[in-house]
Coordinates of C-alpha atoms and ligand atoms in Angstrom, one line a residue:
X1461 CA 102.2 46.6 96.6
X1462 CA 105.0 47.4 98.5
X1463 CA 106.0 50.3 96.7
X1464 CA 102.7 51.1 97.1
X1465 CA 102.4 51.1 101.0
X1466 CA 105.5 52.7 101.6
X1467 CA 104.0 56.0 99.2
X1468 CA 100.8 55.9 101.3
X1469 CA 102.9 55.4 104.6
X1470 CA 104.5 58.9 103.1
X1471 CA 101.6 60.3 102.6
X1472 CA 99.7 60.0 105.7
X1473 CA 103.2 60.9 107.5
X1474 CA 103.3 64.5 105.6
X1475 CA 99.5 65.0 106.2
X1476 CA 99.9 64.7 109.5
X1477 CA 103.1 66.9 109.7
X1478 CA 101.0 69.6 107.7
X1479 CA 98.3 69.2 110.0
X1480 CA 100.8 69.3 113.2
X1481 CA 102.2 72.7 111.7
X1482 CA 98.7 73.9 111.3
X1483 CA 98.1 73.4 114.2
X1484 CA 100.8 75.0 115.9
X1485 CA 100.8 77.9 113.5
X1486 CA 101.2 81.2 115.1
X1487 CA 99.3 84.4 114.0
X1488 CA 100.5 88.0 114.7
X1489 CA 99.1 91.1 113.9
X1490 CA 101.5 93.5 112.8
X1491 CA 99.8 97.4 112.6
X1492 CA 102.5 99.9 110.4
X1493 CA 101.3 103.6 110.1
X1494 CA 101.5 104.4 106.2
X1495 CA 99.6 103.4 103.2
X1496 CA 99.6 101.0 101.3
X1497 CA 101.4 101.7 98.1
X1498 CA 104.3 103.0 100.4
X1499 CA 108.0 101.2 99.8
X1500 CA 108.0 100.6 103.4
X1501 CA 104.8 98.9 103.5
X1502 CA 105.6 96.5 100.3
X1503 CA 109.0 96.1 101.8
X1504 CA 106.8 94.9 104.8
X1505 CA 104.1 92.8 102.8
X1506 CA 107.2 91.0 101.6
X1507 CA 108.5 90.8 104.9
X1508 CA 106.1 89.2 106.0
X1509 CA 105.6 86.3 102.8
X1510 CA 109.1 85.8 103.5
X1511 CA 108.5 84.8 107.1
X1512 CA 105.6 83.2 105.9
X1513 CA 107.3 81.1 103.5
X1514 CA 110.9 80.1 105.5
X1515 CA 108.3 79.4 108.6
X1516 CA 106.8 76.6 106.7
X1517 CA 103.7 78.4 107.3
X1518 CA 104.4 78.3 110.9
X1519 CA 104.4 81.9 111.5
X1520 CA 102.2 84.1 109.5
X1521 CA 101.5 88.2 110.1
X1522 CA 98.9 90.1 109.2
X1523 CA 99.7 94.1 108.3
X1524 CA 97.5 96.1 109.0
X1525 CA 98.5 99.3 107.1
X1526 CA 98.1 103.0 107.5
X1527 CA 97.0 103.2 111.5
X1528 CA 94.3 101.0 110.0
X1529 CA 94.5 98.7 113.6
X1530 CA 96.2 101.3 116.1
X1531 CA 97.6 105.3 114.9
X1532 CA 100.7 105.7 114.4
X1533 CA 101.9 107.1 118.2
X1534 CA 99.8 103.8 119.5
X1535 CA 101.8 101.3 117.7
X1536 CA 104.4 101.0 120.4
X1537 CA 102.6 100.9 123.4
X1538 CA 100.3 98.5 121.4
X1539 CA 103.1 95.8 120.8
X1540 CA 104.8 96.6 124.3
X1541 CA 101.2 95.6 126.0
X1542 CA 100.6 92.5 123.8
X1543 CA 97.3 94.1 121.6
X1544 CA 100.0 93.7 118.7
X1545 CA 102.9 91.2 118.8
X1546 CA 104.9 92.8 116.3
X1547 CA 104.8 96.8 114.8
X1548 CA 106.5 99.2 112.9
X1549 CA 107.0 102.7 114.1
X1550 CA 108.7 106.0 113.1
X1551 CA 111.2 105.5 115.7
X1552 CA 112.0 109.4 116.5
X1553 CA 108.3 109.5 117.0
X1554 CA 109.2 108.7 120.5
X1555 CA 112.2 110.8 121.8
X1556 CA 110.2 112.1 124.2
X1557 CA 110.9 108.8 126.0
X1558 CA 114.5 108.6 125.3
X1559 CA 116.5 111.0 123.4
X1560 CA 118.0 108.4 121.4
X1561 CA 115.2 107.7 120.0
X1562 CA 115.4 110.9 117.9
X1563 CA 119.2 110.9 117.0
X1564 CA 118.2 110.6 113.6
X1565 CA 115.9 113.8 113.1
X1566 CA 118.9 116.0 114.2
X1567 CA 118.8 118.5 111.2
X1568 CA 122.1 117.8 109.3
X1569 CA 123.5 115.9 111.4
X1570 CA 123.6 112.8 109.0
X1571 CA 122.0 113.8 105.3
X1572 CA 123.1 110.8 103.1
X1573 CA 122.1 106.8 103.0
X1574 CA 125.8 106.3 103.4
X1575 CA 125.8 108.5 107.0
X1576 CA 122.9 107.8 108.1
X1577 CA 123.5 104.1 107.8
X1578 CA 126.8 104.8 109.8
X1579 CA 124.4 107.0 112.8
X1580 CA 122.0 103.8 112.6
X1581 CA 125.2 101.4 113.3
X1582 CA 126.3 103.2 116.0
X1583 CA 123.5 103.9 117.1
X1584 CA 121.7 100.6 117.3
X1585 CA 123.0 98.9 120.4
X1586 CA 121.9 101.6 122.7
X1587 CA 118.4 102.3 120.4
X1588 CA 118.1 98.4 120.7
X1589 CA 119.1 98.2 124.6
X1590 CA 116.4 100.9 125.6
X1591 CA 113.4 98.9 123.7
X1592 CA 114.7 95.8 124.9
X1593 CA 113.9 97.0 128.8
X1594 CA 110.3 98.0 127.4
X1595 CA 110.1 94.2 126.3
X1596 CA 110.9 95.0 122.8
X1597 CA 113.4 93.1 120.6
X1598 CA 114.7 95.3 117.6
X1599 CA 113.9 93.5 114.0
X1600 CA 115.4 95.8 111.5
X1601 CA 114.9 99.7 110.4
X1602 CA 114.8 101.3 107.3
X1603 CA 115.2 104.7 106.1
X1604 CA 113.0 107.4 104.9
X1605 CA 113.8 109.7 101.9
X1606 CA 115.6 113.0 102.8
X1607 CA 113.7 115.7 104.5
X1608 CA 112.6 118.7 102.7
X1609 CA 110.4 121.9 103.1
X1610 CA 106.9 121.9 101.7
X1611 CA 105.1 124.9 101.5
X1612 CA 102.1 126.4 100.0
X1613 CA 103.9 129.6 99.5
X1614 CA 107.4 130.1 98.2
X1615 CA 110.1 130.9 100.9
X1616 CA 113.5 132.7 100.8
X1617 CA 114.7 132.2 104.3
X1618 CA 113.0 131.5 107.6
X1619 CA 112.0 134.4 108.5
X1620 CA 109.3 133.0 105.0
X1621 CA 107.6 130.5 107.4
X1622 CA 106.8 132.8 110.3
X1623 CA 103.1 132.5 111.9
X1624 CA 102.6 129.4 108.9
X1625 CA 100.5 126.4 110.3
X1626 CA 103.2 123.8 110.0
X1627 CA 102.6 120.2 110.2
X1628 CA 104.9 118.3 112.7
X1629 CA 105.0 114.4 113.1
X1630 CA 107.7 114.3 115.9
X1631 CA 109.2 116.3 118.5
X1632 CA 111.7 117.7 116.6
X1633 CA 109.6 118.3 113.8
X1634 CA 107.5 120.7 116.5
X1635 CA 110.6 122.3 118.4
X1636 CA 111.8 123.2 114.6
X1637 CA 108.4 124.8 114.2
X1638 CA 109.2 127.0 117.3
X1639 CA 112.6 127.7 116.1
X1640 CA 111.2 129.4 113.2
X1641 CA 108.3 131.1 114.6
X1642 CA 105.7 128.5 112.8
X1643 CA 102.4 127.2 114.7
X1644 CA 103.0 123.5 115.3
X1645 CA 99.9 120.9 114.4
X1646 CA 101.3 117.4 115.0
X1647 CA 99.6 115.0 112.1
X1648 CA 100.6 111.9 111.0
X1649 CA 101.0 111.0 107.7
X1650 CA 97.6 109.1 106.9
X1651 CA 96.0 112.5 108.0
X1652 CA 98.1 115.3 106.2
X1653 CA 96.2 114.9 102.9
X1654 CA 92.7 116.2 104.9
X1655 CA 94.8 118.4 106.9
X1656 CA 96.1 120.1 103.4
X1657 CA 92.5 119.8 102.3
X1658 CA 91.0 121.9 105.2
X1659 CA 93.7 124.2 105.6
X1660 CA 94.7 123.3 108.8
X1661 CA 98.5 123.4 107.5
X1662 CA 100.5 124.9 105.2
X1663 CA 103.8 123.8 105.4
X1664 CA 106.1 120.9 106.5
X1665 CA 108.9 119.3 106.4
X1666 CA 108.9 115.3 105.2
X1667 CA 110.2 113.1 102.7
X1668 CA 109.4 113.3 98.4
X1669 CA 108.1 109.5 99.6
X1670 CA 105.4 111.2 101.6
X1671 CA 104.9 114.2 99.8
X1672 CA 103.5 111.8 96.7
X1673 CA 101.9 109.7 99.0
X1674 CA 100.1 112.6 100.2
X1675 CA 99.3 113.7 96.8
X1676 CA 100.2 117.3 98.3
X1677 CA 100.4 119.0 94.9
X1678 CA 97.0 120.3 95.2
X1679 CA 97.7 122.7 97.6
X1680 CA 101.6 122.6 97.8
X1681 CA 103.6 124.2 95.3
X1682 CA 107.1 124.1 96.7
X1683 CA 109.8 121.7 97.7
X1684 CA 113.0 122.9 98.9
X1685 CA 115.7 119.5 98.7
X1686 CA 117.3 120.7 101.7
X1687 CA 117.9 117.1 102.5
X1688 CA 118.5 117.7 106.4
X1689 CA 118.1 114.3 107.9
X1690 CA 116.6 110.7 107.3
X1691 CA 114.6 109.4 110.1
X1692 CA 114.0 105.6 110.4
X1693 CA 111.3 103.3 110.7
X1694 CA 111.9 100.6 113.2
X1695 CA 110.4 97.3 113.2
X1696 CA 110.0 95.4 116.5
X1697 CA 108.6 92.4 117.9
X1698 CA 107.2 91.9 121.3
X1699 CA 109.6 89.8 123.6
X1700 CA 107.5 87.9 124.5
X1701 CA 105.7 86.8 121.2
X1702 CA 109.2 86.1 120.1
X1703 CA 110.4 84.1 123.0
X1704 CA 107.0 81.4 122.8
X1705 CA 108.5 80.7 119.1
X1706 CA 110.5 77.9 118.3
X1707 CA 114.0 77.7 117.4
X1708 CA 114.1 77.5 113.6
X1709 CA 110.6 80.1 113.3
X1710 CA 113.1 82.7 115.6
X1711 CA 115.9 82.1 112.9
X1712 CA 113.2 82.2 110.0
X1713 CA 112.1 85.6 111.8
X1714 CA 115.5 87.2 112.1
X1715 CA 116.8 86.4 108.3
X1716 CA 113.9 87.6 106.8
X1717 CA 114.0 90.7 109.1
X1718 CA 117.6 91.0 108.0
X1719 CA 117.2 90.8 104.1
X1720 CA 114.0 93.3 104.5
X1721 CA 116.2 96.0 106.1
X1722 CA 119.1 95.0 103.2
X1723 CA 116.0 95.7 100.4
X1724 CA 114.7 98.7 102.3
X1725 CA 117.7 100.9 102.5
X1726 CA 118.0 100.1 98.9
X1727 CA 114.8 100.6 98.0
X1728 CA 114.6 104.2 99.7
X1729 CA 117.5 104.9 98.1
X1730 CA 116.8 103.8 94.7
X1731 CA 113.0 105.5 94.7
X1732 CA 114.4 109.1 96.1
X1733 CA 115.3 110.8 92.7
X1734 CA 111.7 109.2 91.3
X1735 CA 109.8 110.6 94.4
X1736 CA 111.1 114.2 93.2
X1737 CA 110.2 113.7 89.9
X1738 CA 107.0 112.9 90.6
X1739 CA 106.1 116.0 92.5
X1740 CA 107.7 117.8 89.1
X1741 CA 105.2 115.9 87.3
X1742 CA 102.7 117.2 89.1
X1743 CA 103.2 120.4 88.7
X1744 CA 105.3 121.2 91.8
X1745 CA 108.1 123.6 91.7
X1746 CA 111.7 121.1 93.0
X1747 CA 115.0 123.3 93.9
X1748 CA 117.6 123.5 96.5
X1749 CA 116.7 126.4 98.3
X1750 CA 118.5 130.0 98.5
X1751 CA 121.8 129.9 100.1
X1752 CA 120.0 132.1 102.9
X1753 CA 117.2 129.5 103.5
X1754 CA 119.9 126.3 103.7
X1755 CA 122.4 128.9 106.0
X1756 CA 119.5 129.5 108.4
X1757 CA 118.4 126.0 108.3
X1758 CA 121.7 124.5 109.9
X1759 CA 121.7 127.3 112.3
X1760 CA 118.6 125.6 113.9
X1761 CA 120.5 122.1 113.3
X1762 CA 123.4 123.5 115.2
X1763 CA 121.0 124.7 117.8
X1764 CA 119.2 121.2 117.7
X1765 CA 121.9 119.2 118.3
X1766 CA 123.3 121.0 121.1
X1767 CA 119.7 120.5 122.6
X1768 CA 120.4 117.0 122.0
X1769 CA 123.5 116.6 123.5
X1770 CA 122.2 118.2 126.6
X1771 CA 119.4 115.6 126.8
X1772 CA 121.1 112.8 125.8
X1773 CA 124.0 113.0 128.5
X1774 CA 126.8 110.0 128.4
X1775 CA 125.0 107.7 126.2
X1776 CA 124.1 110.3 123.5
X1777 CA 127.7 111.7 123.7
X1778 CA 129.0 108.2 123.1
X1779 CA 127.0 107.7 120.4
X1780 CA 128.1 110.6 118.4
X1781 CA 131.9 110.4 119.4
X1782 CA 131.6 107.0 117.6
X1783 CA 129.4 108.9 114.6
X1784 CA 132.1 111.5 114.1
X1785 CA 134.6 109.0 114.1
Ligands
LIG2953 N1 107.4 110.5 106.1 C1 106.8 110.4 107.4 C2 107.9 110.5 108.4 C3 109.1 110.9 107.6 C4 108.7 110.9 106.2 O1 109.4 111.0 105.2 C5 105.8 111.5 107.7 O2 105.8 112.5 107.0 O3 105.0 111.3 108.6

């Protein structure tokens, strides 16, 4: 009997703690701006069970894939206004606002995991101090692929992509476009396939990640490895949202934030060689580029970043004394 009372005594006490979590569960909307199949976004759906799951169901997000809930250049100001509380953004998407912001789509400035993971180390205090005064709190980045040249046509130098309709998703993506003589379109990813489909560009540079994504093989027939630079994703999290959780949901938050961006660098890194076979596969023609093509390349890297520095006065200079360290 008394065995008996004390079980149902037990019981009762962990309905009501279920119900007192259910009640207090929190619900976030987190918008990303690639698709679904994307390693980033998996890396995020299992981001987000994590949370999920070390919350005691406390915190759960909602993703809301491929600029399904805001596009991709509306996911910052989205979480920074409280539509979203928490977003994930192709970080150099926004070096308009701060040229730090774009330290990693300097061409060849850092063209390996193992460099850029150094640029995104020294980097991240000041990255994470900017977004901090625009009431964002820095969760974790990850990596894309190395950035090579798509093109419908095959190229031999720059001089190749003169008067092409090339597809930019960034600033420096465009101000490349001008350094070769291209016509800039900015699209984001979730739009290139229809852009490829109606013609409106021709060539681009991106990751192998996207490339497949894109399924570009039906109009693309060329990918030059030039591996130039590997812009980041960032994942943030509104202050504020963050601040009204508890204690243990903030830690729950922050480890699984931490083992996502341990699995995503790994993951990008691991799927590269893969990406680059699938285009292969399908038909596409995967090389390294003449000598002249990679020569005039870093000549507009070496224009870039001098560009950069310019912008980027005495933070930006700091930031790459410790790079070159
Ligand atoms: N894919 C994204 C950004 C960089 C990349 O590899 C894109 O093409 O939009």
């Amino acid at each position: 009997m008394r065995a008996t009372l004390a079980s149902f005594a037990a019981a009762a006490t962990l309905a009501l703690a279920h119900a007192t979590a259910a009640a207090q569960s929190v619900k976030w909307d987190m918008p990303t701006a690639y698709p679904a199949g994307n390693f980033h976004t998996a890396n995020i759906l299992m981001f987000a069970k994590d949370v999920e799951r070390a919350s005691g169901g406390k915190l759960s997000i909602t993703v809301h894939e491929n600029g399904s809930l805001f596009k991709a250049p509306e996911i910052k100001r989205a979480v920074q206004s409280g539509q979203a509380q928490i977003g994930e953004v192709l970080i150099s998407n926004f070096s308009n606002e701060n040229p730090l912001f774009g330290v990693d789509s300097i061409p060849f400035l850092a063209t390996s995991y193992a460099d850029a993971r150094k640029l995104w180390q020294v980097s991240r205090p000041a990255i994470e101090a900017a977004l901090n005064k625009q009431g964002l709190k820095v969760l974790y980045a990850v990596p894309w692929p190395p950035q090579g040249i798509f093109s419908a046509k095959s190229i031999e130098s720059v001089a190749d992509l003169r008067g092409v309709k090339w597809r930019a998703y960034n600033p420096n993506t465009s101000r490349i476009a001008q350094l070769v003589g291209a016509q800039p379109v900015t699209i984001q990813a979730a739009e290139l396939t229809q852009a490829l489909a109606t013609g409106a560009v021709s060539a681009f540079m991106t990751s192998g990640a996207t490339g497949y994504d894109s399924k570009v093989w039906e109009q693309i027939k060329y990918f030059y490895d030039v591996a130039a630079w590997l812009p980041k994703n960032v994942v943030f999290v509104s202050k504020r949202a963050f601040d009204a959780l508890d204690k243990p949901t903030q830690q729950a938050l922050l480890k699984a934030a931490a083992d996502a961006e341990a699995r995503g660098w790994r993951e990008s890194e691991e799927k590269t060689a893969w990406y680059l076979e699938q285009l292969r596969r399908n038909g596409m023609t995967v090389s390294k580029g003449s000598p002249q093509l990679q020569a005039d390349l870093r000549k507009i890297g070496e224009t870039m970043i001098e560009e950069w520095t310019r912008q980027a006065g005495a933070e930006g200079a700091a930031v790459l004394a410790a790079y070159r360290k």
